Amino acid sequence: FDVFRQLIREVNFTDAEQLAALETITFDDLKAYPSRAFRKIYMRGFVYGNLTLQQVETAATNLQKALNPESVLPESERFAGRILRLGEGTSAILRRPIDSNDSAAVLLYQGNPLSLESKAALTLLNQILPNRFFQDLRTLQQTGYIVDARGFDIEDIPVFYFASQSSVIDTASLRGRFESFIKHLDKELSKISAEDFEKNRAAALNQVLSKRKTFAEELTWNFDCAFRLHGDFEFESRLERALKKMDQKKWLSLCSSFFAERNTRRVSIEMIGSTNRHRYQESSLESLREKGDGYWKRPVTPPQPEGEKQGGSDR
C-alpha cells in the first residue's frame, strides 16, 4: 500500500526520502522553521460541542494572533492533494524485493468517479465480497494467513483491492488466483438469493447508520462532512436512501461494470520475498534426476492362456 500511495499521490514522500532529508536538517533549520512556515497561511476550522459563537470567534482570533502571519495565503497557492487516475486499459505489475520469508500481492482496481448510486453499490459489495474471497483464498486454497478484499474511495475515486500474504505461493500465482476469482464473480454474485441480498442490504444499512459511540468519533465524522464532503451533512441520509432504492439487478450491473475488462484500470503490486517455503521449488532436470529414486520399468510377466485367467477354465 505504500507503493500504491507513491503511485497515485501527486505529492508523496516515502519514509526513505524523509529519512534522507532529516539527515540534512540542522538545529538552526529547526529553530527557523516556525517563522517561515507560518509567514503566509490560511485557516480553516471546525468546532463541535457546547460552545457559543462568541467563544469560537475568540478562539480563532487568539490562534491567528499567536501564529502572527504576514499575509493570507492566496487560494491559488494553497496545497490541494490530487491523485492519479490510471490510464484506461491499464493492466500493470509493480514488483519490489523484500527481506521476508513471505511474499505479498495486492491487485487494485480503480473505477470512475463515484455517484451516490455507485457509492451505495460499493458499500453493499463491501458487505458481501470480503467473506467470499476469504473463504476461497484462505479456507479452500490456503494461500496464506492474511487474505483480504475491500473497497474504499480516495477523492471520490473508488478502489477495490484483493490481497494475500503467503509463504507458500509466489506472487504470480496469487495474482492468477485473484483474477480467477474475479472472472467468476458475476456468476457467483448472480447466485445470491433475494433473501440473502436483503440480509446483506440490512447489514450495510446498519453499518451506515451505526451510532458513533464517542465524542471523538462524532467530531471526526462532522469534520469529514464539513471538509472532505464539502458541507454535505446529509450524506448518511442520502446514502441510506440510495441503498434502500438499489435493486439486485442494478447492483449486479454496477458490480459487473466495475470489474469488466473494457473498463480496466488495475495494477498488481507484488512484494517478492523468500521462496524457501514454497510448495513448488524451482529445479533443473539434472537435480531432479539426481534426487530421484532410480529408474523404473514395468516388470515383464508372461501372458496367461485365455482359459487360465481369473475364474479358471470354462471347459
Short mmCIF file of C-alpha atoms in Angstrom, two decimals, residues 183-301:
data_model
loop_
_atom_site.label_atom_id
_atom_site.label_comp_id
_atom_site.label_asym_id
_atom_site.label_seq_id
_atom_site.Cartn_x
_atom_site.Cartn_y
_atom_site.Cartn_z
CA LYS A 183 -13.55 -13.91 -13.62
CA HIS A 184 -16.24 -15.98 -11.93
CA LEU A 185 -17.54 -13.11 -9.80
CA ASP A 186 -20.53 -12.24 -12.00
CA LYS A 187 -21.73 -15.82 -11.89
CA GLU A 188 -21.24 -16.13 -8.14
CA LEU A 189 -22.96 -12.85 -7.30
CA SER A 190 -25.90 -13.72 -9.55
CA LYS A 191 -26.49 -16.82 -7.41
CA ILE A 192 -27.25 -14.72 -4.33
CA SER A 193 -30.87 -15.26 -3.38
CA ALA A 194 -33.26 -12.36 -2.88
CA GLU A 195 -33.38 -13.24 0.82
CA ASP A 196 -29.58 -13.11 1.21
CA PHE A 197 -29.44 -9.89 -0.78
CA GLU A 198 -31.89 -8.27 1.64
CA LYS A 199 -29.97 -9.56 4.65
CA ASN A 200 -26.76 -8.01 3.32
CA ARG A 201 -28.55 -4.79 2.46
CA ALA A 202 -29.82 -4.62 6.06
CA ALA A 203 -26.28 -5.21 7.37
CA ALA A 204 -24.90 -2.48 5.09
CA LEU A 205 -27.60 -0.06 6.24
CA ASN A 206 -26.86 -0.89 9.85
CA GLN A 207 -23.19 -0.07 9.25
CA VAL A 208 -24.00 3.22 7.53
CA LEU A 209 -26.42 4.27 10.27
CA SER A 210 -24.48 2.92 13.25
CA LYS A 211 -24.31 5.36 16.10
CA ARG A 212 -20.94 6.88 16.81
CA LYS A 213 -20.02 5.86 20.33
CA THR A 214 -17.59 8.55 21.44
CA PHE A 215 -17.32 12.31 21.25
CA ALA A 216 -14.15 11.93 19.18
CA GLU A 217 -15.94 9.73 16.61
CA GLU A 218 -18.74 12.28 16.30
CA LEU A 219 -16.25 15.12 15.92
CA THR A 220 -14.32 13.23 13.23
CA TRP A 221 -17.50 12.49 11.28
CA ASN A 222 -18.67 16.10 11.38
CA PHE A 223 -15.21 17.31 10.39
CA ASP A 224 -15.29 14.98 7.37
CA CYS A 225 -18.73 16.27 6.42
CA ALA A 226 -17.54 19.85 6.69
CA PHE A 227 -14.33 19.49 4.67
CA ARG A 228 -13.98 16.15 2.87
CA LEU A 229 -17.66 16.14 1.86
CA HIS A 230 -17.76 19.92 1.35
CA GLY A 231 -20.53 20.57 3.87
CA ASP A 232 -22.73 17.59 2.97
CA PHE A 233 -24.04 16.84 6.47
CA GLU A 234 -26.93 14.87 4.95
CA PHE A 235 -24.63 12.35 3.28
CA GLU A 236 -25.61 9.46 5.56
CA SER A 237 -29.30 10.03 4.89
CA ARG A 238 -28.76 10.25 1.15
CA LEU A 239 -26.65 7.07 1.14
CA GLU A 240 -29.33 5.33 3.20
CA ARG A 241 -31.99 6.23 0.61
CA ALA A 242 -29.74 5.09 -2.24
CA LEU A 243 -29.14 1.73 -0.54
CA LYS A 244 -32.86 1.20 0.05
CA LYS A 245 -33.58 2.08 -3.57
CA MET A 246 -30.89 -0.20 -5.02
CA ASP A 247 -32.44 -3.32 -6.58
CA GLN A 248 -30.49 -6.53 -7.07
CA LYS A 249 -30.39 -6.33 -10.87
CA LYS A 250 -28.96 -2.80 -10.87
CA TRP A 251 -26.43 -3.75 -8.20
CA LEU A 252 -25.20 -6.72 -10.26
CA SER A 253 -24.85 -4.46 -13.31
CA LEU A 254 -22.78 -1.88 -11.43
CA CYS A 255 -20.51 -4.54 -9.89
CA SER A 256 -20.03 -6.22 -13.27
CA SER A 257 -19.13 -2.91 -14.91
CA PHE A 258 -16.58 -2.07 -12.21
CA PHE A 259 -14.50 -5.22 -12.85
CA ALA A 260 -15.17 -5.51 -16.60
CA GLU A 261 -12.16 -5.83 -18.90
CA ARG A 262 -13.41 -2.93 -21.03
CA ASN A 263 -13.13 -0.60 -18.03
CA THR A 264 -9.81 -1.90 -16.80
CA ARG A 265 -7.67 0.39 -14.67
CA ARG A 266 -5.74 -2.05 -12.50
CA VAL A 267 -2.30 -2.59 -11.05
CA SER A 268 -0.82 -5.58 -9.24
CA ILE A 269 1.70 -4.58 -6.56
CA GLU A 270 3.89 -7.52 -5.56
CA MET A 271 6.45 -7.84 -2.77
CA ILE A 272 8.85 -10.68 -3.62
CA GLY A 273 10.18 -12.47 -0.53
CA SER A 274 11.96 -15.77 0.06
CA THR A 275 10.93 -18.87 -1.92
CA ASN A 276 12.33 -21.35 0.62
CA ARG A 277 8.89 -22.41 1.89
CA HIS A 278 7.08 -22.52 -1.44
CA ARG A 279 5.04 -25.61 -2.22
CA TYR A 280 6.76 -25.90 -5.57
CA GLN A 281 10.52 -25.36 -5.69
CA GLU A 282 12.28 -24.36 -8.90
CA SER A 283 14.65 -27.08 -10.02
CA SER A 284 16.58 -28.42 -13.02
CA LEU A 285 16.47 -31.65 -14.99
CA GLU A 286 19.84 -32.69 -13.57
CA SER A 287 18.82 -32.03 -9.96
CA LEU A 288 15.54 -33.93 -10.27
CA ARG A 289 17.34 -36.88 -11.85
CA GLU A 290 20.00 -36.88 -9.16
CA LYS A 291 17.45 -36.82 -6.34
CA GLY A 292 15.15 -39.35 -7.95
CA ASP A 293 14.51 -42.87 -6.63
CA GLY A 294 16.08 -44.55 -9.63
CA TYR A 295 14.57 -45.58 -12.94
CA TRP A 296 11.59 -47.89 -13.21
CA LYS A 297 10.48 -50.31 -15.86
CA ARG A 298 7.31 -52.31 -15.73
CA PRO A 299 8.17 -55.95 -14.99
CA VAL A 300 7.63 -58.34 -17.87
CA THR A 301 5.18 -61.12 -16.94
#
